[in-house]
């Protein structure tokens, strides 16, 4: 097997190019204070995240800027957000919805399947800290968007 030598400039270019490809627009709803503290201490390197303390639903989706509706590939929500077919139609490039809960009843799963949008939950017990749940939700979104998890309902 041959060794491949890459110059420093090319290696930096490849790392920069890879980082451009890996950054995805995520809208994060139902933000709690403890979750906000997590993001103050930790950087989500694969995502350009915009935070909302509100829940996402038919009414609040109308308040989202058109550029965000067009560019968002991932939603990170909690059970207070109601993801209906109307909400899904507003997003042009949505690929994954991550809910920071075990329950997915607040998501129109059938409409997601019709649009090839993955739905991923966080399978945790009661006493798991919010920071751990947030990290798991980001890992799940990354796994789907990078192809290491199938686009399916989990």
PDB file of C-alpha atoms in Angstrom, residues 5 10 38 48 50 60 77 86 99 107 111 113 120 122 128 132-134 136-137 145:
ATOM      1  CA  UNK A   5       1.621  12.724   1.003  1.00  0.00           C
ATOM      2  CA  UNK A  10      -3.832  21.183   0.422  1.00  0.00           C
ATOM      3  CA  UNK A  38     -25.055  23.875  27.359  1.00  0.00           C
ATOM      4  CA  UNK A  48     -25.405  26.698  12.191  1.00  0.00           C
ATOM      5  CA  UNK A  50     -30.779  29.441  15.377  1.00  0.00           C
ATOM      6  CA  UNK A  60     -45.116  30.224  14.821  1.00  0.00           C
ATOM      7  CA  UNK A  77     -37.780  20.189  18.920  1.00  0.00           C
ATOM      8  CA  UNK A  86     -48.718  22.527   7.164  1.00  0.00           C
ATOM      9  CA  UNK A  99     -37.166  15.424  19.056  1.00  0.00           C
ATOM     10  CA  UNK A 107     -44.984  14.858  14.728  1.00  0.00           C
ATOM     11  CA  UNK A 111     -46.242  13.464   6.185  1.00  0.00           C
ATOM     12  CA  UNK A 113     -42.292   9.785   5.291  1.00  0.00           C
ATOM     13  CA  UNK A 120     -35.321  10.694  15.220  1.00  0.00           C
ATOM     14  CA  UNK A 122     -33.776  10.581  21.942  1.00  0.00           C
ATOM     15  CA  UNK A 128     -30.886  12.260  32.231  1.00  0.00           C
ATOM     16  CA  UNK A 132     -26.822  14.980  27.696  1.00  0.00           C
ATOM     17  CA  UNK A 133     -30.151  14.976  25.841  1.00  0.00           C
ATOM     18  CA  UNK A 134     -29.072  17.956  23.722  1.00  0.00           C
ATOM     19  CA  UNK A 136     -27.590  13.042  21.915  1.00  0.00           C
ATOM     20  CA  UNK A 137     -30.033  14.978  19.718  1.00  0.00           C
ATOM     21  CA  UNK A 145     -27.368  13.946   7.675  1.00  0.00           C
TER      22      UNK A 145
END
